[in-house]
Amino acid sequence: MSDLEYRKVSSIHGALMFLKGVKDIAYGDRVVIRDRQGQKRNGQVIRSSADVVLVQVFEGTNNLDLENTWVRFLDEPFELSLSPDMLGRNFNGIGDPRDGRPPIISNVRHNVNGLPVNPVARSYPREFIQTGISTIDGLNSLVRGQKLPIFSGSGLPHNRLVAQIVRQAKLPGDVSNFVIVFAAMGVSYSDARFFEEEFESSGVLQNVVMFMNLANDPPMERLILPRTALTAAEYLAYEQDHHVLVVITDMTNYAEALREIATEKGDVPSRKGYPGYLYSDLAEIYERAGRLHDRHGSITMIPVLSMPSDDITHPIPDLTGYITEGQIVLSRELHSKSVYPPVNVPPSLSRLMKDGIGKDDTREDHARVASQLYAAYSRAMDSRNLASIIGAEELSSGDRRYLEFADRFENDFVKQGSDDDRSVIETLDLAWELLSLLPPEVLSRVSEEDLQKYHSWDGS
Amino acid sequence: MGEVIEVNGPIVTIRHAGIRNGEQVRIGDLGLIAEVIHLREQNALVQVYESTESLRPGEQVTGLGHPLSVELGPGLLGQIFDGVQRPLQKIMQLSGENISRGLLVDALDREKKWHFVPDENLVVGYKLSAGEILGTVQETETIEHRILTPPDCVGEIIEHAPEGDYTVEEVIARVSNDSGSVFELKMYHKWPVRTPRPYHTRSNSIVPLITGQRILDTFFPLLKGGKAAVPGPFGAGKTMVQQQIARWANADIVLYVGCGERGNEMVDILQSFPELKDPYSGRSLMERTFLVANTSNMPVVAREASINVGVTMAEYYRDQGYDVVMVADSTSRWAEALREVAGRLGQMPVEEGYPAYLASRLAAFYERAGMVSTLSDKTGSVTLIGAVSPPGGDFSEPVTSHTKEIIRTFWALSKSLADARHYPSVSWLESFTSYDDRAAAWWSENISPQWANRREQALSLLSEADELERIVNLVGPEALSSSQRWVLESSGLIKEAVLQQSALDPVDSYCSPQKQFNLLELMLRYHDAGVELINLGVPVEQLIKLPYSAQLKRLKSAVSNDDLQDLEHLADRIRKKFDEMRAEYSKEKEVIL
């Protein structure tokens, strides 16, 4: 079957191609298409009946005609060749080299769609990763095997933040031993270049596998790219024993490609035209992060997505937030106050933090301090609102203290340099320095022992 | 035998003579498990519970002749099943870390021997009625499994097995019915998941389900056999609330259905529950718990099945006379699975792409909750608690709004409370319960006759404070009177000292009913005393400056359920101080007079 080439295209629209009179083709089969000039394209069967086959073409169907298009069914699902030689290389969405070097040849080939992980085989992620960034380490700790997305907006410095995390991430007191899988979908050339230079200058390039689809590359390839990249990540983590950090940017471009193909297929749209299966589709990607029993490696995932018009209730961030284990939300307001990283603390969250911190991992007061900072900052926002109504002079001394706390929190705790690599202990000490601006009687989230040990209230 | 005609994702068209709607089929060379959902002329549409990748037209199809059913017998507790009741532990032994396709695994272990003790009635010649208890098996240390006659079987016992060790496949009794046909009864039977199991009568529940969570038990109580929903945007702590209920609810059996949620949440339960102690029996929590998991990366169609599989198993334990709590996280994913299948069938979407039958399916599911008198004349209940994940946190979306009309207790989670790390982030303004009257009777009898009054006082204090906060946000706190400022202060105290509860704090995680009431009453007494002093002329600033508020807020984690008398130490100190102040100011008053 795989040697046969069919010239039976009956209609073409968008990225879809119908073939008539082709018998018994497997659903999900990989397809190679040859156009009139002999150029190859890749596709996949997305519907198969006794006589009609529907193929989705990753490179798009521009310039294809009905007469001179030859289609070959490879009789195999989409697979990726895997080898440790992938490190330091750059591929496109379907795993072909982009760097002009030869393709990966290997006996190890895995289906890019993978199979669902049995929840029983998972081991609960609980090893604290120190990123050196106070808002993450102190308030929304990342652990090995977690999926923690960054919710950003256009023009916000998410790339700089991701680069800093990649550079600084390590277990406390350890050296960085992460291998990085970098998956870029629909990013601009300059963003791609930024990351390449970043990896080069920090000397990690030999530990990075890149999968790239730039803004001017075919959008349909974005549907397969994260799956290809995660197949590589799973290989490196579970077969080569690496701790892998997967950066995926930008998930919004992925979801838009999915909407495009769904519309062409005539799927029933749900919110904002996205198909009803967007949730399960995103989950197939995000759920590939994690740890397994009996495997040394792990997959920690940091997807980046830009919230269309900064709207966190838009289906892409919304559904992502339901699947991932928390989110780091960036704020335009802080960015315009030149606070870097502009992490919007209240809506940010790490669901796995509780098990990665505390006496044996970071420090015994960590959970309570984080909760107290949240509570105090939230209270301080009320004081700020009040100040904007009645003026700061009219505020009570208690409210004025909170105002000062909020300013110091944003300028000293949230704000830090791109090269500022704070240890988690430094972060916690800094937190107590800020909490010492407030009297002990309002700090009800910390314990009496914490107050005696760390709080220095001068009574003023 | 039939064949595949068309493959369109999880929906496959087959041609198979004599196939029935709802029948189970095995598809293709891999033997994928599927269910007929639509008959169209000589073709049938089936929904496949597994990925259909590499399936091709022309492959074989076999009808199994029965609808999707579950095995009901000893050995369910402590297990984790997938959406079609395959044991995931066993699957891991067979196919490793990933779930391969077409695996046929029995839900109940066929090798394990159980010690069966026949019921006294089990004698030859006895007329056995449907659902009657045949005997018992000690399933776990805490749960005695009552072996039930299948609800569709009646007849006279012609032979039975003596006490002894049997596997679930061994025959323990033979029964002959009126027409003389003989049935073999084993320790398990099968039941179709889409048919609710029969019972004698429904009864009105009057016993609250105690979850150990103050905001739930005291403010928005749920009864055993009731139905509740927990809606909330992402990050509001739905999973934590559900897990806390699964941990501490005073039910006999807890079933946790992870429907389209994270794999790690299942792992969390699997790893933490065996270590945790049931506050009622003192034994490991896992002995009364079992799970159904269709995580978000598992096939969507099985997600739709998982809820029905879960509730059928819950009904089975109810029929043994147990109080069962089933927690479903999340019903929205289940509804989305319905939507996906409806979309692929080309059914007309009505709201946000959902099919028109969404509301009736939700209602039918929640209707399976209830307290009943079982066929064996015991009392059992199924309490259903469904999480809802509204897109964008918008409670007016179809799943939330339909659910709201069905359920009786609504625990609405709030994003703004979660943002301030106020957990559980159950909003006291948006939540409601219609079980409060019946719950009040129980609390009044068992805890304190003051319960209903105190609860009402606290709720009105909270809503008054909410009004006042709006005024403060417009014109500043100066506009408030002293007593209004004290209301604000006291509502803050109730929020932090009572409503907020840490799931991670070992003392605070479970709060006994008595402690719930004592804490609330203490806070309200403090408030009342404050009101009295303010009326005597004590400046409210002086009251606010007192160090007691911070101490009161720490009581919840400082005083354990067993040492409630310690609450009075602080109360005594406060009383002393207040008495001094009262004396001082009454004196002043007298002088003025």
mmCIF file with all atom_site columns, C-alpha atoms in Angstrom, chain A residues 1 24-28 44 46-50 75 77 111 113 115-126 140 145 147 151 268-271 276-277 279-280 283-284 287 292-293 295 312-313 317-319 321-325 327 346-349 351-352 354 371 374-375 378 386 389-390 394 440-441 443-448 451, chain B residues 5-9 52-58 80 88-89 91-92 96-101 232-235 238-240 260-264 266-268 270-271 293 295-300 303 333 336 339-340 343-344 349 352-353 389-393 415 419-423 472-478 496 500 504 550 553-554:
data_model
loop_
_atom_site.group_PDB
_atom_site.id
_atom_site.type_symbol
_atom_site.label_atom_id
_atom_site.label_alt_id
_atom_site.label_comp_id
_atom_site.label_asym_id
_atom_site.label_entity_id
_atom_site.label_seq_id
_atom_site.pdbx_PDB_ins_code
_atom_site.Cartn_x
_atom_site.Cartn_y
_atom_site.Cartn_z
_atom_site.occupancy
_atom_site.B_iso_or_equiv
_atom_site.pdbx_formal_charge
_atom_site.auth_seq_id
_atom_site.auth_comp_id
_atom_site.auth_asym_id
_atom_site.auth_atom_id
_atom_site.pdbx_PDB_model_num
ATOM 1   C CA . MET A 1 1   ? 0.000   0.000  0.000  1.00 0.00 ? 1   MET A CA 1
ATOM 2   C CA . ASP A 1 24  ? -9.702  1.295  3.312  1.00 0.00 ? 24  ASP A CA 1
ATOM 3   C CA . ILE A 1 25  ? -7.306  3.950  4.469  1.00 0.00 ? 25  ILE A CA 1
ATOM 4   C CA . ALA A 1 26  ? -6.526  4.021  8.191  1.00 0.00 ? 26  ALA A CA 1
ATOM 5   C CA . TYR A 1 27  ? -7.694  6.955  10.286 1.00 0.00 ? 27  TYR A CA 1
ATOM 6   C CA . GLY A 1 28  ? -4.731  9.091  11.395 1.00 0.00 ? 28  GLY A CA 1
ATOM 7   C CA . GLN A 1 44  ? -2.694  13.230 7.887  1.00 0.00 ? 44  GLN A CA 1
ATOM 8   C CA . ILE A 1 46  ? -8.654  12.957 9.566  1.00 0.00 ? 46  ILE A CA 1
ATOM 9   C CA . ARG A 1 47  ? -11.682 11.094 8.257  1.00 0.00 ? 47  ARG A CA 1
ATOM 10  C CA . SER A 1 48  ? -11.915 7.849  6.339  1.00 0.00 ? 48  SER A CA 1
ATOM 11  C CA . SER A 1 49  ? -14.863 6.085  4.848  1.00 0.00 ? 49  SER A CA 1
ATOM 12  C CA . ALA A 1 50  ? -15.232 3.289  2.325  1.00 0.00 ? 50  ALA A CA 1
ATOM 13  C CA . ASP A 1 75  ? 0.286   3.154  6.273  1.00 0.00 ? 75  ASP A CA 1
ATOM 14  C CA . PRO A 1 77  ? 0.799   7.039  12.052 1.00 0.00 ? 77  PRO A CA 1
ATOM 15  C CA . ASN A 1 111 ? 4.017   7.952  17.561 1.00 0.00 ? 111 ASN A CA 1
ATOM 16  C CA . ASN A 1 113 ? 0.319   11.428 19.589 1.00 0.00 ? 113 ASN A CA 1
ATOM 17  C CA . LEU A 1 115 ? -0.834  7.075  24.393 1.00 0.00 ? 115 LEU A CA 1
ATOM 18  C CA . PRO A 1 116 ? -2.575  8.431  27.474 1.00 0.00 ? 116 PRO A CA 1
ATOM 19  C CA . VAL A 1 117 ? -0.524  7.996  30.630 1.00 0.00 ? 117 VAL A CA 1
ATOM 20  C CA . ASN A 1 118 ? -2.135  5.715  33.167 1.00 0.00 ? 118 ASN A CA 1
ATOM 21  C CA . PRO A 1 119 ? -2.716  7.921  36.226 1.00 0.00 ? 119 PRO A CA 1
ATOM 22  C CA . VAL A 1 120 ? -1.554  5.037  38.409 1.00 0.00 ? 120 VAL A CA 1
ATOM 23  C CA . ALA A 1 121 ? 1.869   5.238  36.769 1.00 0.00 ? 121 ALA A CA 1
ATOM 24  C CA . ARG A 1 122 ? 2.334   8.876  37.693 1.00 0.00 ? 122 ARG A CA 1
ATOM 25  C CA . SER A 1 123 ? 4.264   9.975  40.678 1.00 0.00 ? 123 SER A CA 1
ATOM 26  C CA . TYR A 1 124 ? 3.189   13.176 42.381 1.00 0.00 ? 124 TYR A CA 1
ATOM 27  C CA . PRO A 1 125 ? 5.535   16.091 41.579 1.00 0.00 ? 125 PRO A CA 1
ATOM 28  C CA . ARG A 1 126 ? 7.066   17.518 44.721 1.00 0.00 ? 126 ARG A CA 1
ATOM 29  C CA . ASN A 1 140 ? 3.900   30.325 43.225 1.00 0.00 ? 140 ASN A CA 1
ATOM 30  C CA . GLY A 1 145 ? 7.027   17.688 36.589 1.00 0.00 ? 145 GLY A CA 1
ATOM 31  C CA . LYS A 1 147 ? 2.895   22.388 34.018 1.00 0.00 ? 147 LYS A CA 1
ATOM 32  C CA . PHE A 1 151 ? -0.399  34.139 30.748 1.00 0.00 ? 151 PHE A CA 1
ATOM 33  C CA . VAL A 1 268 ? -19.866 22.846 15.584 1.00 0.00 ? 268 VAL A CA 1
ATOM 34  C CA . PRO A 1 269 ? -18.285 25.925 17.178 1.00 0.00 ? 269 PRO A CA 1
ATOM 35  C CA . SER A 1 270 ? -18.658 26.621 20.895 1.00 0.00 ? 270 SER A CA 1
ATOM 36  C CA . ARG A 1 271 ? -17.181 29.784 22.442 1.00 0.00 ? 271 ARG A CA 1
ATOM 37  C CA . GLY A 1 276 ? -15.978 22.140 21.561 1.00 0.00 ? 276 GLY A CA 1
ATOM 38  C CA . TYR A 1 277 ? -13.012 19.793 21.808 1.00 0.00 ? 277 TYR A CA 1
ATOM 39  C CA . TYR A 1 279 ? -10.298 21.536 26.086 1.00 0.00 ? 279 TYR A CA 1
ATOM 40  C CA . SER A 1 280 ? -9.468  17.893 25.393 1.00 0.00 ? 280 SER A CA 1
ATOM 41  C CA . ALA A 1 283 ? -5.228  18.599 27.632 1.00 0.00 ? 283 ALA A CA 1
ATOM 42  C CA . GLU A 1 284 ? -3.586  16.080 25.309 1.00 0.00 ? 284 GLU A CA 1
ATOM 43  C CA . GLU A 1 287 ? -1.037  16.385 30.377 1.00 0.00 ? 287 GLU A CA 1
ATOM 44  C CA . LEU A 1 292 ? 6.434   8.616  36.347 1.00 0.00 ? 292 LEU A CA 1
ATOM 45  C CA . HIS A 1 293 ? 7.299   6.006  38.942 1.00 0.00 ? 293 HIS A CA 1
ATOM 46  C CA . ARG A 1 295 ? 11.688  6.693  35.659 1.00 0.00 ? 295 ARG A CA 1
ATOM 47  C CA . ILE A 1 312 ? -8.183  36.033 31.082 1.00 0.00 ? 312 ILE A CA 1
ATOM 48  C CA . THR A 1 313 ? -11.689 34.701 30.437 1.00 0.00 ? 313 THR A CA 1
ATOM 49  C CA . PRO A 1 317 ? -6.318  31.047 28.849 1.00 0.00 ? 317 PRO A CA 1
ATOM 50  C CA . ASP A 1 318 ? -9.540  29.903 30.485 1.00 0.00 ? 318 ASP A CA 1
ATOM 51  C CA . LEU A 1 319 ? -9.350  26.286 29.354 1.00 0.00 ? 319 LEU A CA 1
ATOM 52  C CA . GLY A 1 321 ? -6.089  27.377 33.474 1.00 0.00 ? 321 GLY A CA 1
ATOM 53  C CA . TYR A 1 322 ? -8.488  24.496 34.074 1.00 0.00 ? 322 TYR A CA 1
ATOM 54  C CA . ILE A 1 323 ? -5.898  21.967 32.902 1.00 0.00 ? 323 ILE A CA 1
ATOM 55  C CA . THR A 1 324 ? -2.565  23.306 34.060 1.00 0.00 ? 324 THR A CA 1
ATOM 56  C CA . GLU A 1 325 ? -1.336  23.297 37.621 1.00 0.00 ? 325 GLU A CA 1
ATOM 57  C CA . GLN A 1 327 ? -0.596  30.043 36.097 1.00 0.00 ? 327 GLN A CA 1
ATOM 58  C CA . PRO A 1 346 ? -3.332  37.961 42.946 1.00 0.00 ? 346 PRO A CA 1
ATOM 59  C CA . PRO A 1 347 ? -4.461  35.854 39.956 1.00 0.00 ? 347 PRO A CA 1
ATOM 60  C CA . SER A 1 348 ? -1.213  33.881 39.797 1.00 0.00 ? 348 SER A CA 1
ATOM 61  C CA . LEU A 1 349 ? -1.225  30.450 41.376 1.00 0.00 ? 349 LEU A CA 1
ATOM 62  C CA . ARG A 1 351 ? -1.390  24.275 42.587 1.00 0.00 ? 351 ARG A CA 1
ATOM 63  C CA . LEU A 1 352 ? 1.534   22.030 43.363 1.00 0.00 ? 352 LEU A CA 1
ATOM 64  C CA . LYS A 1 354 ? 1.920   22.973 48.865 1.00 0.00 ? 354 LYS A CA 1
ATOM 65  C CA . SER A 1 371 ? -0.434  33.159 52.264 1.00 0.00 ? 371 SER A CA 1
ATOM 66  C CA . TYR A 1 374 ? -1.252  37.415 49.442 1.00 0.00 ? 374 TYR A CA 1
ATOM 67  C CA . ALA A 1 375 ? -3.623  38.491 52.179 1.00 0.00 ? 375 ALA A CA 1
ATOM 68  C CA . SER A 1 378 ? -4.996  42.065 48.741 1.00 0.00 ? 378 SER A CA 1
ATOM 69  C CA . LEU A 1 386 ? -9.672  54.018 49.153 1.00 0.00 ? 386 LEU A CA 1
ATOM 70  C CA . ILE A 1 389 ? -11.271 58.114 46.433 1.00 0.00 ? 389 ILE A CA 1
ATOM 71  C CA . ILE A 1 390 ? -10.604 60.099 49.564 1.00 0.00 ? 390 ILE A CA 1
ATOM 72  C CA . GLU A 1 394 ? -7.282  61.132 54.778 1.00 0.00 ? 394 GLU A CA 1
ATOM 73  C CA . PRO A 1 440 ? 1.961   41.700 64.306 1.00 0.00 ? 440 PRO A CA 1
ATOM 74  C CA . GLU A 1 441 ? -1.734  41.815 65.209 1.00 0.00 ? 441 GLU A CA 1
ATOM 75  C CA . LEU A 1 443 ? -0.618  39.087 60.518 1.00 0.00 ? 443 LEU A CA 1
ATOM 76  C CA . SER A 1 444 ? -3.027  36.299 61.326 1.00 0.00 ? 444 SER A CA 1
ATOM 77  C CA . ARG A 1 445 ? -1.873  33.884 58.643 1.00 0.00 ? 445 ARG A CA 1
ATOM 78  C CA . VAL A 1 446 ? 1.544   33.306 60.196 1.00 0.00 ? 446 VAL A CA 1
ATOM 79  C CA . SER A 1 447 ? 2.075   31.528 63.482 1.00 0.00 ? 447 SER A CA 1
ATOM 80  C CA . GLU A 1 448 ? 3.224   33.014 66.780 1.00 0.00 ? 448 GLU A CA 1
ATOM 81  C CA . LEU A 1 451 ? 6.461   36.158 64.319 1.00 0.00 ? 451 LEU A CA 1
ATOM 82  C CA . ILE B 2 5   ? -17.892 1.866  7.124  1.00 0.00 ? 5   ILE B CA 1
ATOM 83  C CA . GLU B 2 6   ? -16.462 5.212  8.181  1.00 0.00 ? 6   GLU B CA 1
ATOM 84  C CA . VAL B 2 7   ? -14.100 6.583  10.835 1.00 0.00 ? 7   VAL B CA 1
ATOM 85  C CA . ASN B 2 8   ? -14.593 10.149 12.019 1.00 0.00 ? 8   ASN B CA 1
ATOM 86  C CA . GLY B 2 9   ? -12.591 10.587 15.216 1.00 0.00 ? 9   GLY B CA 1
ATOM 87  C CA . THR B 2 52  ? -9.486  5.259  16.739 1.00 0.00 ? 52  THR B CA 1
ATOM 88  C CA . GLU B 2 53  ? -6.108  6.014  15.230 1.00 0.00 ? 53  GLU B CA 1
ATOM 89  C CA . SER B 2 54  ? -5.133  3.530  12.491 1.00 0.00 ? 54  SER B CA 1
ATOM 90  C CA . LEU B 2 55  ? -8.626  2.031  12.344 1.00 0.00 ? 55  LEU B CA 1
ATOM 91  C CA . ARG B 2 56  ? -9.704  1.572  8.720  1.00 0.00 ? 56  ARG B CA 1
ATOM 92  C CA . PRO B 2 57  ? -12.960 0.956  6.863  1.00 0.00 ? 57  PRO B CA 1
ATOM 93  C CA . GLY B 2 58  ? -13.570 -2.726 6.252  1.00 0.00 ? 58  GLY B CA 1
ATOM 94  C CA . ILE B 2 80  ? -9.082  3.023  40.725 1.00 0.00 ? 80  ILE B CA 1
ATOM 95  C CA . LEU B 2 88  ? -6.083  0.893  36.133 1.00 0.00 ? 88  LEU B CA 1
ATOM 96  C CA . GLN B 2 89  ? -3.664  -0.952 38.415 1.00 0.00 ? 89  GLN B CA 1
ATOM 97  C CA . ILE B 2 91  ? -3.910  -2.215 33.146 1.00 0.00 ? 91  ILE B CA 1
ATOM 98  C CA . MET B 2 92  ? -0.539  -0.951 34.284 1.00 0.00 ? 92  MET B CA 1
ATOM 99  C CA . GLY B 2 96  ? 2.914   -0.412 31.342 1.00 0.00 ? 96  GLY B CA 1
ATOM 100 C CA . GLU B 2 97  ? 2.809   3.319  31.923 1.00 0.00 ? 97  GLU B CA 1
ATOM 101 C CA . ASN B 2 98  ? 0.632   4.095  28.942 1.00 0.00 ? 98  ASN B CA 1
ATOM 102 C CA . ILE B 2 99  ? -2.819  2.714  28.429 1.00 0.00 ? 99  ILE B CA 1
ATOM 103 C CA . SER B 2 100 ? -2.812  0.638  25.270 1.00 0.00 ? 100 SER B CA 1
ATOM 104 C CA . ARG B 2 101 ? -5.952  0.039  23.329 1.00 0.00 ? 101 ARG B CA 1
ATOM 105 C CA . GLY B 2 232 ? -16.008 28.021 40.281 1.00 0.00 ? 232 GLY B CA 1
ATOM 106 C CA . PRO B 2 233 ? -13.572 29.517 37.806 1.00 0.00 ? 233 PRO B CA 1
ATOM 107 C CA . PHE B 2 234 ? -10.161 27.899 37.467 1.00 0.00 ? 234 PHE B CA 1
ATOM 108 C CA . GLY B 2 235 ? -7.875  28.403 40.395 1.00 0.00 ? 235 GLY B CA 1
ATOM 109 C CA . LYS B 2 238 ? -12.756 23.434 43.432 1.00 0.00 ? 238 LYS B CA 1
ATOM 110 C CA . THR B 2 239 ? -10.507 20.433 43.603 1.00 0.00 ? 239 THR B CA 1
ATOM 111 C CA . MET B 2 240 ? -9.426  21.221 47.154 1.00 0.00 ? 240 MET B CA 1
ATOM 112 C CA . GLY B 2 260 ? -11.718 15.113 32.460 1.00 0.00 ? 260 GLY B CA 1
ATOM 113 C CA . GLU B 2 261 ? -9.410  16.448 35.144 1.00 0.00 ? 261 GLU B CA 1
ATOM 114 C CA . ARG B 2 262 ? -5.685  16.246 35.808 1.00 0.00 ? 262 ARG B CA 1
ATOM 115 C CA . GLY B 2 263 ? -3.908  12.951 36.232 1.00 0.00 ? 263 GLY B CA 1
ATOM 116 C CA . ASN B 2 264 ? -1.913  14.353 39.133 1.00 0.00 ? 264 ASN B CA 1
ATOM 117 C CA . MET B 2 266 ? -5.813  11.245 41.034 1.00 0.00 ? 266 MET B CA 1
ATOM 118 C CA . VAL B 2 267 ? -2.252  10.521 42.067 1.00 0.00 ? 267 VAL B CA 1
ATOM 119 C CA . ASP B 2 268 ? -2.610  12.944 44.947 1.00 0.00 ? 268 ASP B CA 1
ATOM 120 C CA . LEU B 2 270 ? -4.028  7.631  45.616 1.00 0.00 ? 270 LEU B CA 1
ATOM 121 C CA . GLN B 2 271 ? -0.893  8.618  47.486 1.00 0.00 ? 271 GLN B CA 1
ATOM 122 C CA . ALA B 2 293 ? -10.598 8.291  36.550 1.00 0.00 ? 293 ALA B CA 1
ATOM 123 C CA . THR B 2 295 ? -8.311  12.160 33.101 1.00 0.00 ? 295 THR B CA 1
ATOM 124 C CA . SER B 2 296 ? -8.320  14.956 30.546 1.00 0.00 ? 296 SER B CA 1
ATOM 125 C CA . ASN B 2 297 ? -5.907  13.154 28.230 1.00 0.00 ? 297 ASN B CA 1
ATOM 126 C CA . MET B 2 298 ? -7.947  9.959  28.189 1.00 0.00 ? 298 MET B CA 1
ATOM 127 C CA . PRO B 2 299 ? -10.525 9.472  25.413 1.00 0.00 ? 299 PRO B CA 1
ATOM 128 C CA . VAL B 2 300 ? -13.436 11.887 25.558 1.00 0.00 ? 300 VAL B CA 1
ATOM 129 C CA . ARG B 2 303 ? -15.771 10.574 29.953 1.00 0.00 ? 303 ARG B CA 1
ATOM 130 C CA . ARG B 2 333 ? -16.227 18.002 31.183 1.00 0.00 ? 333 ARG B CA 1
ATOM 131 C CA . GLU B 2 336 ? -18.544 18.793 26.964 1.00 0.00 ? 336 GLU B CA 1
ATOM 132 C CA . ARG B 2 339 ? -21.443 18.178 23.194 1.00 0.00 ? 339 ARG B CA 1
ATOM 133 C CA . GLU B 2 340 ? -18.575 16.676 21.264 1.00 0.00 ? 340 GLU B CA 1
ATOM 134 C CA . GLY B 2 343 ? -21.528 17.782 17.250 1.00 0.00 ? 343 GLY B CA 1
ATOM 135 C CA . ARG B 2 344 ? -20.089 14.802 15.427 1.00 0.00 ? 344 ARG B CA 1
ATOM 136 C CA . PRO B 2 349 ? -26.713 22.881 18.881 1.00 0.00 ? 349 PRO B CA 1
ATOM 137 C CA . GLU B 2 352 ? -22.930 27.415 23.171 1.00 0.00 ? 352 GLU B CA 1
ATOM 138 C CA . GLY B 2 353 ? -22.908 24.312 21.030 1.00 0.00 ? 353 GLY B CA 1
ATOM 139 C CA . SER B 2 389 ? -16.195 24.524 35.619 1.00 0.00 ? 389 SER B CA 1
ATOM 140 C CA . PRO B 2 390 ? -17.922 27.471 33.985 1.00 0.00 ? 390 PRO B CA 1
ATOM 141 C CA . PRO B 2 391 ? -15.960 28.976 31.098 1.00 0.00 ? 391 PRO B CA 1
ATOM 142 C CA . GLY B 2 392 ? -14.592 32.333 32.128 1.00 0.00 ? 392 GLY B CA 1
ATOM 143 C CA . GLY B 2 393 ? -16.139 31.864 35.573 1.00 0.00 ? 393 GLY B CA 1
ATOM 144 C CA . LYS B 2 415 ? -12.235 34.201 42.231 1.00 0.00 ? 415 LYS B CA 1
ATOM 145 C CA . ASP B 2 419 ? -6.985  35.733 44.826 1.00 0.00 ? 419 ASP B CA 1
ATOM 146 C CA . ALA B 2 420 ? -6.661  36.838 48.445 1.00 0.00 ? 420 ALA B CA 1
ATOM 147 C CA . ARG B 2 421 ? -5.937  33.194 49.359 1.00 0.00 ? 421 ARG B CA 1
ATOM 148 C CA . HIS B 2 422 ? -9.125  33.021 51.360 1.00 0.00 ? 422 HIS B CA 1
ATOM 149 C CA . TYR B 2 423 ? -9.844  29.287 51.201 1.00 0.00 ? 423 TYR B CA 1
ATOM 150 C CA . VAL B 2 472 ? -16.602 52.725 52.453 1.00 0.00 ? 472 VAL B CA 1
ATOM 151 C CA . ASN B 2 473 ? -15.421 52.267 48.885 1.00 0.00 ? 473 ASN B CA 1
ATOM 152 C CA . LEU B 2 474 ? -17.466 55.267 47.842 1.00 0.00 ? 474 LEU B CA 1
ATOM 153 C CA . VAL B 2 475 ? -16.949 57.741 50.638 1.00 0.00 ? 475 VAL B CA 1
ATOM 154 C CA . GLY B 2 476 ? -14.358 56.341 52.999 1.00 0.00 ? 476 GLY B CA 1
ATOM 155 C CA . PRO B 2 477 ? -14.660 54.835 56.503 1.00 0.00 ? 477 PRO B CA 1
ATOM 156 C CA . GLU B 2 478 ? -15.276 58.201 58.193 1.00 0.00 ? 478 GLU B CA 1
ATOM 157 C CA . GLU B 2 496 ? -10.910 34.865 59.109 1.00 0.00 ? 496 GLU B CA 1
ATOM 158 C CA . GLN B 2 500 ? -11.480 30.551 56.313 1.00 0.00 ? 500 GLN B CA 1
ATOM 159 C CA . LEU B 2 504 ? -3.142  21.920 54.920 1.00 0.00 ? 504 LEU B CA 1
ATOM 160 C CA . ALA B 2 550 ? -5.671  38.274 66.241 1.00 0.00 ? 550 ALA B CA 1
ATOM 161 C CA . LYS B 2 553 ? -8.359  34.250 64.527 1.00 0.00 ? 553 LYS B CA 1
ATOM 162 C CA . ARG B 2 554 ? -5.697  31.744 65.533 1.00 0.00 ? 554 ARG B CA 1
#
